[in-house]
Amino acid sequence: KASKFRKEANELYLKLADSYCTKQRKSTSQMFASAQKQKDAAKKKKLLQDAIAPLDKCLTEYPDNPQKQKVIENKQFLENELRK
């Protein structure tokens, strides 16, 4: 019985992690869109830095989440944008 409950709990945990990281990626996406519209370079840089924070939250809260690779790719993309 314990293994059945463990399996169920693990499935719910993964669902929660996936949902949480989807929300964080959406937040990042909205911040990135705002940064792209920003003409002021300093403000744009700040928005890009702020956009990375939700991705870090996802990786910190759920290090083994189902979207881990995508989150890492999104973060790397933003870091490359910061270097421009």
PDB file of N, CA and C in Angstrom, residues 1-82:
ATOM      1  N   LYS A   1       0.814  -1.213   0.000  1.00  0.00           N
ATOM      2  CA  LYS A   1       0.000   0.000   0.000  1.00  0.00           C
ATOM      3  C   LYS A   1       0.852   1.269   0.000  1.00  0.00           C
ATOM      4  N   ALA A   2       1.905   1.282   0.779  1.00  0.00           N
ATOM      5  CA  ALA A   2       2.745   2.482   0.872  1.00  0.00           C
ATOM      6  C   ALA A   2       3.290   2.869  -0.495  1.00  0.00           C
ATOM      7  N   SER A   3       3.668   1.878  -1.306  1.00  0.00           N
ATOM      8  CA  SER A   3       4.234   2.197  -2.612  1.00  0.00           C
ATOM      9  C   SER A   3       3.181   2.819  -3.528  1.00  0.00           C
ATOM     10  N   LYS A   4       1.918   2.403  -3.391  1.00  0.00           N
ATOM     11  CA  LYS A   4       0.844   2.995  -4.190  1.00  0.00           C
ATOM     12  C   LYS A   4       0.687   4.471  -3.833  1.00  0.00           C
ATOM     13  N   PHE A   5       0.702   4.755  -2.544  1.00  0.00           N
ATOM     14  CA  PHE A   5       0.579   6.148  -2.105  1.00  0.00           C
ATOM     15  C   PHE A   5       1.802   6.967  -2.508  1.00  0.00           C
ATOM     16  N   ARG A   6       2.953   6.341  -2.433  1.00  0.00           N
ATOM     17  CA  ARG A   6       4.185   7.035  -2.824  1.00  0.00           C
ATOM     18  C   ARG A   6       4.124   7.392  -4.315  1.00  0.00           C
ATOM     19  N   LYS A   7       3.677   6.441  -5.120  1.00  0.00           N
ATOM     20  CA  LYS A   7       3.563   6.672  -6.564  1.00  0.00           C
ATOM     21  C   LYS A   7       2.574   7.818  -6.832  1.00  0.00           C
ATOM     22  N   GLU A   8       1.448   7.788  -6.148  1.00  0.00           N
ATOM     23  CA  GLU A   8       0.428   8.831  -6.307  1.00  0.00           C
ATOM     24  C   GLU A   8       0.982  10.197  -5.874  1.00  0.00           C
ATOM     25  N   ALA A   9       1.672  10.222  -4.754  1.00  0.00           N
ATOM     26  CA  ALA A   9       2.252  11.470  -4.248  1.00  0.00           C
ATOM     27  C   ALA A   9       3.296  11.999  -5.220  1.00  0.00           C
ATOM     28  N   ASN A  10       4.099  11.116  -5.773  1.00  0.00           N
ATOM     29  CA  ASN A  10       5.124  11.514  -6.730  1.00  0.00           C
ATOM     30  C   ASN A  10       4.490  12.101  -7.994  1.00  0.00           C
ATOM     31  N   GLU A  11       3.418  11.484  -8.465  1.00  0.00           N
ATOM     32  CA  GLU A  11       2.716  11.999  -9.646  1.00  0.00           C
ATOM     33  C   GLU A  11       2.150  13.391  -9.375  1.00  0.00           C
ATOM     34  N   LEU A  12       1.571  13.578  -8.199  1.00  0.00           N
ATOM     35  CA  LEU A  12       1.026  14.890  -7.836  1.00  0.00           C
ATOM     36  C   LEU A  12       2.138  15.929  -7.692  1.00  0.00           C
ATOM     37  N   TYR A  13       3.256  15.507  -7.132  1.00  0.00           N
ATOM     38  CA  TYR A  13       4.410  16.400  -6.981  1.00  0.00           C
ATOM     39  C   TYR A  13       4.898  16.867  -8.354  1.00  0.00           C
ATOM     40  N   LEU A  14       5.018  15.931  -9.292  1.00  0.00           N
ATOM     41  CA  LEU A  14       5.467  16.291 -10.642  1.00  0.00           C
ATOM     42  C   LEU A  14       4.474  17.211 -11.338  1.00  0.00           C
ATOM     43  N   LYS A  15       3.197  16.978 -11.101  1.00  0.00           N
ATOM     44  CA  LYS A  15       2.162  17.840 -11.681  1.00  0.00           C
ATOM     45  C   LYS A  15       2.275  19.256 -11.103  1.00  0.00           C
ATOM     46  N   LEU A  16       2.488  19.344  -9.801  1.00  0.00           N
ATOM     47  CA  LEU A  16       2.659  20.628  -9.136  1.00  0.00           C
ATOM     48  C   LEU A  16       3.903  21.346  -9.663  1.00  0.00           C
ATOM     49  N   ALA A  17       4.997  20.621  -9.772  1.00  0.00           N
ATOM     50  CA  ALA A  17       6.249  21.194 -10.282  1.00  0.00           C
ATOM     51  C   ALA A  17       6.055  21.707 -11.700  1.00  0.00           C
ATOM     52  N   ASP A  18       5.390  20.938 -12.525  1.00  0.00           N
ATOM     53  CA  ASP A  18       5.152  21.325 -13.909  1.00  0.00           C
ATOM     54  C   ASP A  18       4.290  22.587 -13.979  1.00  0.00           C
ATOM     55  N   SER A  19       3.250  22.616 -13.186  1.00  0.00           N
ATOM     56  CA  SER A  19       2.351  23.771 -13.159  1.00  0.00           C
ATOM     57  C   SER A  19       3.081  25.024 -12.660  1.00  0.00           C
ATOM     58  N   TYR A  20       3.837  24.868 -11.593  1.00  0.00           N
ATOM     59  CA  TYR A  20       4.590  25.992 -11.014  1.00  0.00           C
ATOM     60  C   TYR A  20       5.577  26.554 -12.039  1.00  0.00           C
ATOM     61  N   CYS A  21       6.313  25.671 -12.696  1.00  0.00           N
ATOM     62  CA  CYS A  21       7.321  26.127 -13.650  1.00  0.00           C
ATOM     63  C   CYS A  21       6.690  26.721 -14.904  1.00  0.00           C
ATOM     64  N   THR A  22       5.528  26.223 -15.292  1.00  0.00           N
ATOM     65  CA  THR A  22       4.809  26.825 -16.416  1.00  0.00           C
ATOM     66  C   THR A  22       4.446  28.265 -16.064  1.00  0.00           C
ATOM     67  N   LYS A  23       3.970  28.464 -14.847  1.00  0.00           N
ATOM     68  CA  LYS A  23       3.610  29.813 -14.392  1.00  0.00           C
ATOM     69  C   LYS A  23       4.845  30.725 -14.368  1.00  0.00           C
ATOM     70  N   GLN A  24       5.958  30.208 -13.887  1.00  0.00           N
ATOM     71  CA  GLN A  24       7.189  31.007 -13.827  1.00  0.00           C
ATOM     72  C   GLN A  24       7.695  31.348 -15.231  1.00  0.00           C
ATOM     73  N   ARG A  25       7.609  30.396 -16.152  1.00  0.00           N
ATOM     74  CA  ARG A  25       8.041  30.654 -17.528  1.00  0.00           C
ATOM     75  C   ARG A  25       7.137  31.684 -18.204  1.00  0.00           C
ATOM     76  N   LYS A  26       5.849  31.644 -17.882  1.00  0.00           N
ATOM     77  CA  LYS A  26       4.917  32.632 -18.443  1.00  0.00           C
ATOM     78  C   LYS A  26       5.261  34.029 -17.935  1.00  0.00           C
ATOM     79  N   SER A  27       5.559  34.119 -16.657  1.00  0.00           N
ATOM     80  CA  SER A  27       5.961  35.392 -16.058  1.00  0.00           C
ATOM     81  C   SER A  27       7.227  35.924 -16.740  1.00  0.00           C
ATOM     82  N   THR A  28       8.187  35.039 -16.945  1.00  0.00           N
ATOM     83  CA  THR A  28       9.427  35.406 -17.632  1.00  0.00           C
ATOM     84  C   THR A  28       9.134  35.906 -19.041  1.00  0.00           C
ATOM     85  N   SER A  29       8.253  35.216 -19.721  1.00  0.00           N
ATOM     86  CA  SER A  29       7.897  35.585 -21.086  1.00  0.00           C
ATOM     87  C   SER A  29       7.308  36.998 -21.152  1.00  0.00           C
ATOM     88  N   GLN A  30       6.447  37.311 -20.199  1.00  0.00           N
ATOM     89  CA  GLN A  30       5.837  38.649 -20.160  1.00  0.00           C
ATOM     90  C   GLN A  30       6.889  39.721 -19.884  1.00  0.00           C
ATOM     91  N   MET A  31       7.821  39.431 -18.983  1.00  0.00           N
ATOM     92  CA  MET A  31       8.886  40.393 -18.679  1.00  0.00           C
ATOM     93  C   MET A  31       9.807  40.573 -19.886  1.00  0.00           C
ATOM     94  N   PHE A  32      10.081  39.470 -20.585  1.00  0.00           N
ATOM     95  CA  PHE A  32      10.932  39.551 -21.766  1.00  0.00           C
ATOM     96  C   PHE A  32      10.259  40.418 -22.838  1.00  0.00           C
ATOM     97  N   ALA A  33       8.964  40.238 -23.023  1.00  0.00           N
ATOM     98  CA  ALA A  33       8.225  41.044 -24.003  1.00  0.00           C
ATOM     99  C   ALA A  33       8.317  42.531 -23.648  1.00  0.00           C
ATOM    100  N   SER A  34       8.198  42.847 -22.368  1.00  0.00           N
ATOM    101  CA  SER A  34       8.330  44.244 -21.918  1.00  0.00           C
ATOM    102  C   SER A  34       9.736  44.762 -22.191  1.00  0.00           C
ATOM    103  N   ALA A  35      10.727  43.925 -21.956  1.00  0.00           N
ATOM    104  CA  ALA A  35      12.121  44.328 -22.184  1.00  0.00           C
ATOM    105  C   ALA A  35      12.362  44.623 -23.661  1.00  0.00           C
ATOM    106  N   GLN A  36      11.764  43.829 -24.530  1.00  0.00           N
ATOM    107  CA  GLN A  36      11.958  44.019 -25.968  1.00  0.00           C
ATOM    108  C   GLN A  36      11.392  45.355 -26.445  1.00  0.00           C
ATOM    109  N   LYS A  37      10.367  45.832 -25.783  1.00  0.00           N
ATOM    110  CA  LYS A  37       9.734  47.103 -26.163  1.00  0.00           C
ATOM    111  C   LYS A  37      10.461  48.307 -25.570  1.00  0.00           C
ATOM    112  N   GLN A  38      11.329  48.042 -24.598  1.00  0.00           N
ATOM    113  CA  GLN A  38      11.999  49.120 -23.872  1.00  0.00           C
ATOM    114  C   GLN A  38      13.116  49.735 -24.715  1.00  0.00           C
ATOM    115  N   LYS A  39      13.079  51.059 -24.830  1.00  0.00           N
ATOM    116  CA  LYS A  39      14.102  51.777 -25.595  1.00  0.00           C
ATOM    117  C   LYS A  39      15.333  52.094 -24.737  1.00  0.00           C
ATOM    118  N   ASP A  40      15.114  52.385 -23.468  1.00  0.00           N
ATOM    119  CA  ASP A  40      16.194  52.730 -22.551  1.00  0.00           C
ATOM    120  C   ASP A  40      17.013  51.473 -22.232  1.00  0.00           C
ATOM    121  N   ALA A  41      18.302  51.484 -22.562  1.00  0.00           N
ATOM    122  CA  ALA A  41      19.161  50.302 -22.403  1.00  0.00           C
ATOM    123  C   ALA A  41      19.256  49.820 -20.959  1.00  0.00           C
ATOM    124  N   ALA A  42      19.360  50.743 -20.017  1.00  0.00           N
ATOM    125  CA  ALA A  42      19.472  50.361 -18.598  1.00  0.00           C
ATOM    126  C   ALA A  42      18.192  49.694 -18.105  1.00  0.00           C
ATOM    127  N   LYS A  43      17.059  50.253 -18.503  1.00  0.00           N
ATOM    128  CA  LYS A  43      15.776  49.665 -18.094  1.00  0.00           C
ATOM    129  C   LYS A  43      15.577  48.295 -18.748  1.00  0.00           C
ATOM    130  N   LYS A  44      16.001  48.198 -20.004  1.00  0.00           N
ATOM    131  CA  LYS A  44      15.888  46.916 -20.710  1.00  0.00           C
ATOM    132  C   LYS A  44      16.723  45.854 -20.001  1.00  0.00           C
ATOM    133  N   LYS A  45      17.946  46.218 -19.618  1.00  0.00           N
ATOM    134  CA  LYS A  45      18.830  45.287 -18.923  1.00  0.00           C
ATOM    135  C   LYS A  45      18.200  44.836 -17.600  1.00  0.00           C
ATOM    136  N   LYS A  46      17.626  45.771 -16.868  1.00  0.00           N
ATOM    137  CA  LYS A  46      16.978  45.452 -15.586  1.00  0.00           C
ATOM    138  C   LYS A  46      15.810  44.487 -15.800  1.00  0.00           C
ATOM    139  N   LEU A  47      15.004  44.746 -16.818  1.00  0.00           N
ATOM    140  CA  LEU A  47      13.868  43.860 -17.102  1.00  0.00           C
ATOM    141  C   LEU A  47      14.345  42.454 -17.476  1.00  0.00           C
ATOM    142  N   LEU A  48      15.412  42.371 -18.240  1.00  0.00           N
ATOM    143  CA  LEU A  48      15.951  41.061 -18.603  1.00  0.00           C
ATOM    144  C   LEU A  48      16.479  40.325 -17.367  1.00  0.00           C
ATOM    145  N   GLN A  49      17.160  41.062 -16.487  1.00  0.00           N
ATOM    146  CA  GLN A  49      17.640  40.454 -15.242  1.00  0.00           C
ATOM    147  C   GLN A  49      16.461  39.977 -14.390  1.00  0.00           C
ATOM    148  N   ASP A  50      15.432  40.812 -14.308  1.00  0.00           N
ATOM    149  CA  ASP A  50      14.236  40.438 -13.539  1.00  0.00           C
ATOM    150  C   ASP A  50      13.544  39.218 -14.147  1.00  0.00           C
ATOM    151  N   ALA A  51      13.620  39.091 -15.463  1.00  0.00           N
ATOM    152  CA  ALA A  51      12.965  37.975 -16.146  1.00  0.00           C
ATOM    153  C   ALA A  51      13.620  36.636 -15.824  1.00  0.00           C
ATOM    154  N   ILE A  52      14.865  36.663 -15.423  1.00  0.00           N
ATOM    155  CA  ILE A  52      15.576  35.430 -15.076  1.00  0.00           C
ATOM    156  C   ILE A  52      15.131  34.896 -13.708  1.00  0.00           C
ATOM    157  N   ALA A  53      14.729  35.783 -12.823  1.00  0.00           N
ATOM    158  CA  ALA A  53      14.370  35.391 -11.450  1.00  0.00           C
ATOM    159  C   ALA A  53      13.301  34.293 -11.372  1.00  0.00           C
ATOM    160  N   PRO A  54      12.192  34.384 -12.131  1.00  0.00           N
ATOM    161  CA  PRO A  54      11.200  33.306 -12.045  1.00  0.00           C
ATOM    162  C   PRO A  54      11.753  31.947 -12.491  1.00  0.00           C
ATOM    163  N   LEU A  55      12.662  31.968 -13.451  1.00  0.00           N
ATOM    164  CA  LEU A  55      13.264  30.707 -13.900  1.00  0.00           C
ATOM    165  C   LEU A  55      14.134  30.124 -12.793  1.00  0.00           C
ATOM    166  N   ASP A  56      14.863  30.999 -12.107  1.00  0.00           N
ATOM    167  CA  ASP A  56      15.668  30.542 -10.968  1.00  0.00           C
ATOM    168  C   ASP A  56      14.786  29.957  -9.872  1.00  0.00           C
ATOM    169  N   LYS A  57      13.627  30.585  -9.647  1.00  0.00           N
ATOM    170  CA  LYS A  57      12.692  30.067  -8.637  1.00  0.00           C
ATOM    171  C   LYS A  57      12.258  28.654  -8.987  1.00  0.00           C
ATOM    172  N   CYS A  58      11.940  28.452 -10.252  1.00  0.00           N
ATOM    173  CA  CYS A  58      11.521  27.131 -10.710  1.00  0.00           C
ATOM    174  C   CYS A  58      12.626  26.108 -10.450  1.00  0.00           C
ATOM    175  N   LEU A  59      13.845  26.447 -10.835  1.00  0.00           N
ATOM    176  CA  LEU A  59      14.967  25.519 -10.672  1.00  0.00           C
ATOM    177  C   LEU A  59      15.311  25.274  -9.207  1.00  0.00           C
ATOM    178  N   THR A  60      15.085  26.278  -8.374  1.00  0.00           N
ATOM    179  CA  THR A  60      15.369  26.134  -6.943  1.00  0.00           C
ATOM    180  C   THR A  60      14.284  25.322  -6.238  1.00  0.00           C
ATOM    181  N   GLU A  61      13.034  25.665  -6.506  1.00  0.00           N
ATOM    182  CA  GLU A  61      11.909  24.988  -5.842  1.00  0.00           C
ATOM    183  C   GLU A  61      11.747  23.539  -6.304  1.00  0.00           C
ATOM    184  N   TYR A  62      11.929  23.323  -7.601  1.00  0.00           N
ATOM    185  CA  TYR A  62      11.722  21.992  -8.179  1.00  0.00           C
ATOM    186  C   TYR A  62      12.895  21.648  -9.104  1.00  0.00           C
ATOM    187  N   PRO A  63      14.039  21.306  -8.520  1.00  0.00           N
ATOM    188  CA  PRO A  63      15.236  21.060  -9.331  1.00  0.00           C
ATOM    189  C   PRO A  63      15.086  19.920 -10.350  1.00  0.00           C
ATOM    190  N   ASP A  64      14.189  18.990 -10.098  1.00  0.00           N
ATOM    191  CA  ASP A  64      13.998  17.864 -11.017  1.00  0.00           C
ATOM    192  C   ASP A  64      12.662  17.949 -11.753  1.00  0.00           C
ATOM    193  N   ASN A  65      12.198  19.174 -11.993  1.00  0.00           N
ATOM    194  CA  ASN A  65      10.897  19.342 -12.638  1.00  0.00           C
ATOM    195  C   ASN A  65      10.927  18.847 -14.077  1.00  0.00           C
ATOM    196  N   PRO A  66       9.754  18.496 -14.616  1.00  0.00           N
ATOM    197  CA  PRO A  66       9.691  17.962 -15.983  1.00  0.00           C
ATOM    198  C   PRO A  66      10.174  18.948 -17.060  1.00  0.00           C
ATOM    199  N   GLN A  67      10.172  20.224 -16.764  1.00  0.00           N
ATOM    200  CA  GLN A  67      10.561  21.247 -17.735  1.00  0.00           C
ATOM    201  C   GLN A  67      11.993  21.741 -17.540  1.00  0.00           C
ATOM    202  N   LYS A  68      12.750  21.051 -16.732  1.00  0.00           N
ATOM    203  CA  LYS A  68      14.075  21.533 -16.345  1.00  0.00           C
ATOM    204  C   LYS A  68      14.920  21.960 -17.546  1.00  0.00           C
ATOM    205  N   GLN A  69      15.000  21.134 -18.571  1.00  0.00           N
ATOM    206  CA  GLN A  69      15.847  21.464 -19.721  1.00  0.00           C
ATOM    207  C   GLN A  69      15.355  22.729 -20.420  1.00  0.00           C
ATOM    208  N   LYS A  70      14.051  22.859 -20.569  1.00  0.00           N
ATOM    209  CA  LYS A  70      13.474  24.039 -21.223  1.00  0.00           C
ATOM    210  C   LYS A  70      13.738  25.297 -20.396  1.00  0.00           C
ATOM    211  N   VAL A  71      13.603  25.184 -19.086  1.00  0.00           N
ATOM    212  CA  VAL A  71      13.860  26.313 -18.190  1.00  0.00           C
ATOM    213  C   VAL A  71      15.322  26.752 -18.302  1.00  0.00           C
ATOM    214  N   ILE A  72      16.221  25.788 -18.325  1.00  0.00           N
ATOM    215  CA  ILE A  72      17.648  26.100 -18.460  1.00  0.00           C
ATOM    216  C   ILE A  72      17.913  26.788 -19.801  1.00  0.00           C
ATOM    217  N   GLU A  73      17.293  26.287 -20.855  1.00  0.00           N
ATOM    218  CA  GLU A  73      17.464  26.908 -22.183  1.00  0.00           C
ATOM    219  C   GLU A  73      16.936  28.341 -22.192  1.00  0.00           C
ATOM    220  N   ASN A  74      15.773  28.546 -21.572  1.00  0.00           N
ATOM    221  CA  ASN A  74      15.202  29.898 -21.494  1.00  0.00           C
ATOM    222  C   ASN A  74      16.141  30.831 -20.746  1.00  0.00           C
ATOM    223  N   LYS A  75      16.701  30.342 -19.653  1.00  0.00           N
ATOM    224  CA  LYS A  75      17.612  31.153 -18.845  1.00  0.00           C
ATOM    225  C   LYS A  75      18.869  31.497 -19.643  1.00  0.00           C
ATOM    226  N   GLN A  76      19.418  30.529 -20.352  1.00  0.00           N
ATOM    227  CA  GLN A  76      20.605  30.774 -21.172  1.00  0.00           C
ATOM    228  C   GLN A  76      20.312  31.794 -22.272  1.00  0.00           C
ATOM    229  N   PHE A  77      19.139  31.708 -22.858  1.00  0.00           N
ATOM    230  CA  PHE A  77      18.729  32.663 -23.884  1.00  0.00           C
ATOM    231  C   PHE A  77      18.728  34.079 -23.315  1.00  0.00           C
ATOM    232  N   LEU A  78      18.130  34.247 -22.135  1.00  0.00           N
ATOM    233  CA  LEU A  78      18.069  35.572 -21.511  1.00  0.00           C
ATOM    234  C   LEU A  78      19.465  36.078 -21.133  1.00  0.00           C
ATOM    235  N   GLU A  79      20.299  35.175 -20.650  1.00  0.00           N
ATOM    236  CA  GLU A  79      21.669  35.576 -20.315  1.00  0.00           C
ATOM    237  C   GLU A  79      22.414  36.037 -21.555  1.00  0.00           C
ATOM    238  N   ASN A  80      22.171  35.386 -22.688  1.00  0.00           N
ATOM    239  CA  ASN A  80      22.781  35.831 -23.942  1.00  0.00           C
ATOM    240  C   ASN A  80      22.241  37.185 -24.374  1.00  0.00           C
ATOM    241  N   GLU A  81      20.962  37.419 -24.162  1.00  0.00           N
ATOM    242  CA  GLU A  81      20.371  38.723 -24.474  1.00  0.00           C
ATOM    243  C   GLU A  81      20.990  39.827 -23.640  1.00  0.00           C
ATOM    244  N   LEU A  82      21.310  39.510 -22.406  1.00  0.00           N
ATOM    245  CA  LEU A  82      21.947  40.498 -21.515  1.00  0.00           C
ATOM    246  C   LEU A  82      23.331  40.903 -22.006  1.00  0.00           C
TER     247      LEU A  82
END
